[in-house]
mmCIF file of C-alpha atoms and ligand atoms in Angstrom:
data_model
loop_
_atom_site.group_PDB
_atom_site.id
_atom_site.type_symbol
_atom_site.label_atom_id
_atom_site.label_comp_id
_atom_site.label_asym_id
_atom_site.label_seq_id
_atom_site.Cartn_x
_atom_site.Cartn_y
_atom_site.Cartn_z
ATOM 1 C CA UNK O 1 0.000 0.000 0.000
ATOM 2 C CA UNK O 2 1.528 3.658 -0.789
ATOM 3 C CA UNK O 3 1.279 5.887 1.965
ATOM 4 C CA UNK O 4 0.518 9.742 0.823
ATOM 5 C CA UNK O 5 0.151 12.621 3.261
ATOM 6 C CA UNK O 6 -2.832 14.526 3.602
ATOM 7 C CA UNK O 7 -1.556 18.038 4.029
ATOM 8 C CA UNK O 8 -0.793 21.251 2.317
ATOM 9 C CA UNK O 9 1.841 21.782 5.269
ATOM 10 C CA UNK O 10 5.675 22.209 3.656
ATOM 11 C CA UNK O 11 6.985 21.412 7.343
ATOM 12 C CA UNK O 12 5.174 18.011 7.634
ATOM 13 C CA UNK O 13 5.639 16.803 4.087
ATOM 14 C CA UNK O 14 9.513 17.018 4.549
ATOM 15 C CA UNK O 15 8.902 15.041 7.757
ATOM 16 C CA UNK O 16 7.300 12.596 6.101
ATOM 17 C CA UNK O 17 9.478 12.801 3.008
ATOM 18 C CA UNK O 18 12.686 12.391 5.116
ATOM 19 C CA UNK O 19 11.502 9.314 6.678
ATOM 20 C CA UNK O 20 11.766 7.976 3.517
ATOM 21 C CA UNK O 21 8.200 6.722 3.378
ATOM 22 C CA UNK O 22 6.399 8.875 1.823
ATOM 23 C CA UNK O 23 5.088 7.844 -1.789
ATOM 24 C CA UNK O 24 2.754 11.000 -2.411
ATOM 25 C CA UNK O 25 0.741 14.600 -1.586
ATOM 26 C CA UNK O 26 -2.953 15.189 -1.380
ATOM 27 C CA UNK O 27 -3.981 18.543 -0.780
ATOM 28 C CA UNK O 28 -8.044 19.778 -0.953
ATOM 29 C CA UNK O 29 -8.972 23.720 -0.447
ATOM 30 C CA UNK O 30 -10.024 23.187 3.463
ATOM 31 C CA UNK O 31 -5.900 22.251 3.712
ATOM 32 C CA UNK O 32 -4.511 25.193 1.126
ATOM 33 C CA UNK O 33 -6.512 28.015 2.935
ATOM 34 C CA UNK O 34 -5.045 27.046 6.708
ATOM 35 C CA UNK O 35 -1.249 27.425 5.133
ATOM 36 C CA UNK O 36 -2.413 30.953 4.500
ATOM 37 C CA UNK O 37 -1.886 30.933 0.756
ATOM 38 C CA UNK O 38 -3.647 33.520 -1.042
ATOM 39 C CA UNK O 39 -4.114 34.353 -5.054
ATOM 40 C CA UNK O 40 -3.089 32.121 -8.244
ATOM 41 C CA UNK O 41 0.703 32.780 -7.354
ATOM 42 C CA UNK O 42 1.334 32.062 -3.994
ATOM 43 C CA UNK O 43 -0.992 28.724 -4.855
ATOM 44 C CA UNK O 44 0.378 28.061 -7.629
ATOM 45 C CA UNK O 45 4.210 28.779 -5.991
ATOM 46 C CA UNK O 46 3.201 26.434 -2.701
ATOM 47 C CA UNK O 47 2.310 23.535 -5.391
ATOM 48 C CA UNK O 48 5.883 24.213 -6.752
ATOM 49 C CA UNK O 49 7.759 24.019 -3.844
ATOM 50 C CA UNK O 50 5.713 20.528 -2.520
ATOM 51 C CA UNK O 51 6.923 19.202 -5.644
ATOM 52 C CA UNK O 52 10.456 19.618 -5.534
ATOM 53 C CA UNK O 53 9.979 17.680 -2.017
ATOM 54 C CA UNK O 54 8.298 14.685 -2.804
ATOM 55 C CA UNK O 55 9.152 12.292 -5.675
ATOM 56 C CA UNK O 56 5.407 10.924 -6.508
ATOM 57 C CA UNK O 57 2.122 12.316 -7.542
ATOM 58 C CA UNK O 58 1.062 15.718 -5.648
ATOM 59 C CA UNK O 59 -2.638 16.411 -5.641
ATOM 60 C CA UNK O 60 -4.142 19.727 -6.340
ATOM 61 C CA UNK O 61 -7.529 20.469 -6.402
ATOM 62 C CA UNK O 62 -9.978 22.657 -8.712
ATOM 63 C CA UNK O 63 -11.661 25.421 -7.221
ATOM 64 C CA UNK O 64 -14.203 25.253 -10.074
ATOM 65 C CA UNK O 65 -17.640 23.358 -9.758
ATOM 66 C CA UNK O 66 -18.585 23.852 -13.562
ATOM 67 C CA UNK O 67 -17.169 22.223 -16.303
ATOM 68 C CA UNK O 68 -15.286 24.687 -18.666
ATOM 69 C CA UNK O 69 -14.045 26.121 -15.058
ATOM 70 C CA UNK O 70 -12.580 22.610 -13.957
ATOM 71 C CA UNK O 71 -10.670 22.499 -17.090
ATOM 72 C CA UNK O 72 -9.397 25.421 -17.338
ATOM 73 C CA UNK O 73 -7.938 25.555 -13.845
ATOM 74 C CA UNK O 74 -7.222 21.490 -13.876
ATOM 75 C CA UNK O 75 -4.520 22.742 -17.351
ATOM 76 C CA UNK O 76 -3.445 25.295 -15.801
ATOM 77 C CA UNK O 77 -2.624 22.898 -12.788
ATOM 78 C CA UNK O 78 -1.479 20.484 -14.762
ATOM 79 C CA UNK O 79 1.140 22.244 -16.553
ATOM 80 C CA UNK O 80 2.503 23.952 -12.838
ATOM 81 C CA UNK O 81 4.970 19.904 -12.678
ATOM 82 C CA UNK O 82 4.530 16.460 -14.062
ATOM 83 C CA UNK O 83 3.552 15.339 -10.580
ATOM 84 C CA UNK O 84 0.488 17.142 -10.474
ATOM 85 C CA UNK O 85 -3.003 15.081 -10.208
ATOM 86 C CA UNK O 86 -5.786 17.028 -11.506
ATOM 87 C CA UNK O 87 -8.589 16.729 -8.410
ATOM 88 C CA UNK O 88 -12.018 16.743 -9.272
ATOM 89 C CA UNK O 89 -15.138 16.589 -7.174
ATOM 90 C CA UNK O 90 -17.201 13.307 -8.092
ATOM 91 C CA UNK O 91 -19.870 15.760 -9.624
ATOM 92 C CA UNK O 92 -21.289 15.277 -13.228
ATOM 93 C CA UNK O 93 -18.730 18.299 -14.510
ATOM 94 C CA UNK O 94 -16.366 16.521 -12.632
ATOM 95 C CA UNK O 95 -16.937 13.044 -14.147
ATOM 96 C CA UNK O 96 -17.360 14.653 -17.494
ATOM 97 C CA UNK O 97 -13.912 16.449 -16.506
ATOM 98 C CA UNK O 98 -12.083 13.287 -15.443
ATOM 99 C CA UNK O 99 -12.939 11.696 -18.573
ATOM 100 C CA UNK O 100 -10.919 14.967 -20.492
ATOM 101 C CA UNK O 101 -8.066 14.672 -18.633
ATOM 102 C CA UNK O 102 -7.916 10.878 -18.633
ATOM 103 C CA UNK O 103 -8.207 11.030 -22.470
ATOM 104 C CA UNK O 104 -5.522 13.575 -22.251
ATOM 105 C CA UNK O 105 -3.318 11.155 -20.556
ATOM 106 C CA UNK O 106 -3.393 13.899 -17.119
ATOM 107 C CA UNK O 107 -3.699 11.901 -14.151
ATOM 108 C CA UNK O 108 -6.760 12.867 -11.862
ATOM 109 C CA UNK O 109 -7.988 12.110 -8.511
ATOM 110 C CA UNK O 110 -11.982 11.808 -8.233
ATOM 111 C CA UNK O 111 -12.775 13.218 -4.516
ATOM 112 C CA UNK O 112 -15.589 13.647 -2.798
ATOM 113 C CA UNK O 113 -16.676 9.851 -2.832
ATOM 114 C CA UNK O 114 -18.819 8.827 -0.732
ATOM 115 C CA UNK O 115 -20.956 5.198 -2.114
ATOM 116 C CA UNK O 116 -20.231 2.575 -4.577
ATOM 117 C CA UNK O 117 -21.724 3.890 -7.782
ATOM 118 C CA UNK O 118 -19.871 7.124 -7.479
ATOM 119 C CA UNK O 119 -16.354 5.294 -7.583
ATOM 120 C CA UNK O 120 -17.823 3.481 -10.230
ATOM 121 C CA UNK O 121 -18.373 6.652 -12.467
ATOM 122 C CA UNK O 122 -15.009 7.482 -11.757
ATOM 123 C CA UNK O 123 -13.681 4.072 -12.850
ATOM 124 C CA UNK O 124 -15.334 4.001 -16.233
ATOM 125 C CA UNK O 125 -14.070 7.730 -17.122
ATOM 126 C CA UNK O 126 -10.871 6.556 -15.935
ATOM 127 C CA UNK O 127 -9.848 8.639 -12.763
ATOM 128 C CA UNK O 128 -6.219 7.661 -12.026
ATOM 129 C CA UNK O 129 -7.278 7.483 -8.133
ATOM 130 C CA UNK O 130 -10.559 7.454 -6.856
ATOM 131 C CA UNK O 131 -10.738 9.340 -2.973
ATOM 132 C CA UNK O 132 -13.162 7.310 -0.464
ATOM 133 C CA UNK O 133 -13.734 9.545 2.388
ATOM 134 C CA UNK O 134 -13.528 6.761 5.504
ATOM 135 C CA UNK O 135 -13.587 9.562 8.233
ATOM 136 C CA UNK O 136 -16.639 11.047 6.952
ATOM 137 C CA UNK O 137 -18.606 8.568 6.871
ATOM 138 C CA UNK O 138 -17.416 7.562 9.625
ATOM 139 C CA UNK O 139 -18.881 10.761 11.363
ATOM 140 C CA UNK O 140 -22.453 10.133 10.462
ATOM 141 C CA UNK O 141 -22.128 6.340 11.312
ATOM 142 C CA UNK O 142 -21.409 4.827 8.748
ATOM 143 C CA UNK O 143 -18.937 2.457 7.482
ATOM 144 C CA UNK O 144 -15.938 3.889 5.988
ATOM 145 C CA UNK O 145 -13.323 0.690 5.618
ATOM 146 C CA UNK O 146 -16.349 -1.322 4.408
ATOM 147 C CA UNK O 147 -16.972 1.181 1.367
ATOM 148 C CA UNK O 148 -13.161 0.655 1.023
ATOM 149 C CA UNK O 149 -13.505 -2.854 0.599
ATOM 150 C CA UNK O 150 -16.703 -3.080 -1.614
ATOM 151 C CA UNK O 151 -14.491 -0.332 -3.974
ATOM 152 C CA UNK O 152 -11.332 -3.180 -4.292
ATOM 153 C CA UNK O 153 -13.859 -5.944 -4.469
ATOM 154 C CA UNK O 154 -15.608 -4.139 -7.517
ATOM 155 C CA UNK O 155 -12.426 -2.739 -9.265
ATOM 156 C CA UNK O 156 -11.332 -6.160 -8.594
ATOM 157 C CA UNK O 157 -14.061 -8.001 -9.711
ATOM 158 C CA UNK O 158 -13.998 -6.009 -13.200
ATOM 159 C CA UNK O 159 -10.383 -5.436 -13.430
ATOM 160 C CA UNK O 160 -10.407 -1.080 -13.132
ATOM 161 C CA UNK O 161 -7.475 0.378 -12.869
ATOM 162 C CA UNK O 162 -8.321 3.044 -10.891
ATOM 163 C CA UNK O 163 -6.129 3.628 -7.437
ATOM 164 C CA UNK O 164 -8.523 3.148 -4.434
ATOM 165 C CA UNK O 165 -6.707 6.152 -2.142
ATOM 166 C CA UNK O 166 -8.493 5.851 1.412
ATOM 167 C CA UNK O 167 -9.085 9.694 2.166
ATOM 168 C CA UNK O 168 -10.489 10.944 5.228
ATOM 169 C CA UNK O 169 -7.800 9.363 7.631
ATOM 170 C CA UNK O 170 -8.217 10.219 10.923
ATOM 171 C CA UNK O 171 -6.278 8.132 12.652
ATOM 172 C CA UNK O 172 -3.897 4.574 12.996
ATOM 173 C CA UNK O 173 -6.529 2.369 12.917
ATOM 174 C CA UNK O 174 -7.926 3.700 10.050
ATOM 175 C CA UNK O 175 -4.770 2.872 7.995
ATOM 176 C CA UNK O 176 -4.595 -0.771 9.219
ATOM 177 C CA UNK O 177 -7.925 -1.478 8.536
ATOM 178 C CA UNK O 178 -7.721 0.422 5.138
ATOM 179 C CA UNK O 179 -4.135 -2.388 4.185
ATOM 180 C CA UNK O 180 -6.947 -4.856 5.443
ATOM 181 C CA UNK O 181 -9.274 -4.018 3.032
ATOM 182 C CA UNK O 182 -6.853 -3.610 0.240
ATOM 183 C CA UNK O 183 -7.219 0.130 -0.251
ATOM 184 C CA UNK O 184 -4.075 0.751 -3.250
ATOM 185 C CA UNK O 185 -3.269 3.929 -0.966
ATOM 186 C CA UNK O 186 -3.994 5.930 2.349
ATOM 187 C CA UNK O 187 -3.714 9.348 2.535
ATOM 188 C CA UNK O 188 -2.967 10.182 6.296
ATOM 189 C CA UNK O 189 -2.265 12.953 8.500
ATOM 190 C CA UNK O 190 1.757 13.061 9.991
ATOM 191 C CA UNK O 191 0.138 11.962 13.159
ATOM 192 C CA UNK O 192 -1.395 9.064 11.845
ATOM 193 C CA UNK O 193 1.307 7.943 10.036
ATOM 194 C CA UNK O 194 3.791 8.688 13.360
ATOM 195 C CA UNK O 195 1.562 6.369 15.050
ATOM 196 C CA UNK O 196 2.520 3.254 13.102
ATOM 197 C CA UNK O 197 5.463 3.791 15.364
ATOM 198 C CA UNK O 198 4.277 3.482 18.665
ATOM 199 C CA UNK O 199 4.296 0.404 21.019
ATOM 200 C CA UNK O 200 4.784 0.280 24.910
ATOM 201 C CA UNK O 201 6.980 -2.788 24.250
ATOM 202 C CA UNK O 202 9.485 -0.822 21.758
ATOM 203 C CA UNK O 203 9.947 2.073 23.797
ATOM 204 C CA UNK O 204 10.045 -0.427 27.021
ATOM 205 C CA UNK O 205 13.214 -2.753 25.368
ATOM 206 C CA UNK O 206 14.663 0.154 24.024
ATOM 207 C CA UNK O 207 15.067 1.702 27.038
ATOM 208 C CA UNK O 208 16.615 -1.523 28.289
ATOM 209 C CA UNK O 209 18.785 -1.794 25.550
ATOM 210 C CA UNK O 210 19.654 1.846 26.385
ATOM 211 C CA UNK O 211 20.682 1.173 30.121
ATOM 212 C CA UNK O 212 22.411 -1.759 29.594
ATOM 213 C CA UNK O 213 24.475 -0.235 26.560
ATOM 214 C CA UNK O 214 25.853 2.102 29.304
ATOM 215 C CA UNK O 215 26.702 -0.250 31.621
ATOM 216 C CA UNK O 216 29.693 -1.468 29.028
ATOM 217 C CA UNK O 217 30.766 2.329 28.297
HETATM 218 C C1 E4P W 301 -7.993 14.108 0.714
HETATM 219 O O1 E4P W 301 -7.867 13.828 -0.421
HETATM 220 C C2 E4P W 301 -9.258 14.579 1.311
HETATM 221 O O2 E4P W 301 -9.580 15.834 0.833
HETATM 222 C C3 E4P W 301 -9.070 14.581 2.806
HETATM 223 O O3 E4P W 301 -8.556 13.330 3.182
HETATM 224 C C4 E4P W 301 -10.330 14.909 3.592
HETATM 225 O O4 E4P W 301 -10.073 14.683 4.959
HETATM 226 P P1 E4P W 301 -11.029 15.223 6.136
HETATM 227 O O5 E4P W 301 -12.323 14.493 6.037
HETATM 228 O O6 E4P W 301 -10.272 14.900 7.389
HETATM 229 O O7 E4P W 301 -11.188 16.694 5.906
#
């Protein structure tokens, strides 16, 4: 499974980058706007600099929710580095919008996706990834790893190639469950990723190993 981060935050993505882990970049609006970035420059300038970090796909979303707008701003996007994924809202535009790009050899993330049939859309117009929100669903009681599952089991079944990328990763769990059910790719918060690290037993022997190390200094 490739692990992205979910975060428009330069600090964290060379965290991540430097643990030598770190396979991609997924960035919405909500995570842009709390970096402070402001106007088509400094955006477009931000996307530039996460791209000379990381060496896989970075993914920047369109601000547009009408066709001509999506494409316009999803070339523009595009043509900012070859690591750019052109992210689109699972929307009819947006469907209509993956299908472009996909035809125009861009790679695009379908977000937003939130059932079965929606994923499905984005299969056949042939979204490079395809962005099941598990927290979300989560949040109103439902069952985000399941959706997960029925996506691989369908893509699967009828041989997509369309990247299941878990989105909405709130936490450790999450990502284990997601491996479980086969998602291609998480796309996680620093913290979550951070706490594939931690076990009492670890930190117990290594302080052990730490004690007894001095003992033969
Ligand atoms: C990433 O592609 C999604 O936009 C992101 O994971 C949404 O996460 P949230 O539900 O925590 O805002």
């Amino acid at each position: 499974m490739k692990f992205f981060i979910d975060t428009a935050n330069i600090d964290q993505i060379r965290q991540a980058h430097e643990m030598g882990i770190l396979d991609g970049v997924t960035t919405n609006p909500s995570l842009m706007a709390k970096e402070g970035v402001k106007g088509k420059e400094q955006i477009f300038n931000h996307y530039k600099t996460i791209c000379s970090i990381v060496d896989g796909p970075v993914s920047a979303e369109v601000f547009a929710t009408d066709y001509e707008g999506m494409i316009r701003e999803g070339e523009e996007l595009a043509a900012i580095d070859p690591k750019i994924t052109v992210k689109l809202p699972c929307t009819k535009d947006g469907i209509r919008a993956v299908k472009y790009f996909s035809s125009k050899n861009v790679a695009t993330n379908c977000t937003l996706v939130f059932s079965v049939g929606q994923a499905l859309l984005a299969a056949k117009a042939g979204a490079t990834f395809v962005s099941p929100f598990v927290g979300r669903l989560d949040d109103i009681s439902e069952d985000g790893v399941a959706l997960i599952s029925h996506i691989v089991n369908v893509f699967n079944c009828y041989g997509f190639q369309t990247q299941v990328l878990a989105a909405s990763i709130r936490h450790t769990n999450h990502i284990i469950r997601c491996l479980d059910a086969g998602a291609d790719v998480a796309t996680c918060p620093l913290s979550a990723i951070e706490g594939l690290l931690k076990h009492p037993l670890t930190d117990k022997g290594l302080d052990t190993f730490v004690k007894d190390a001095a003992k033969m200094q």
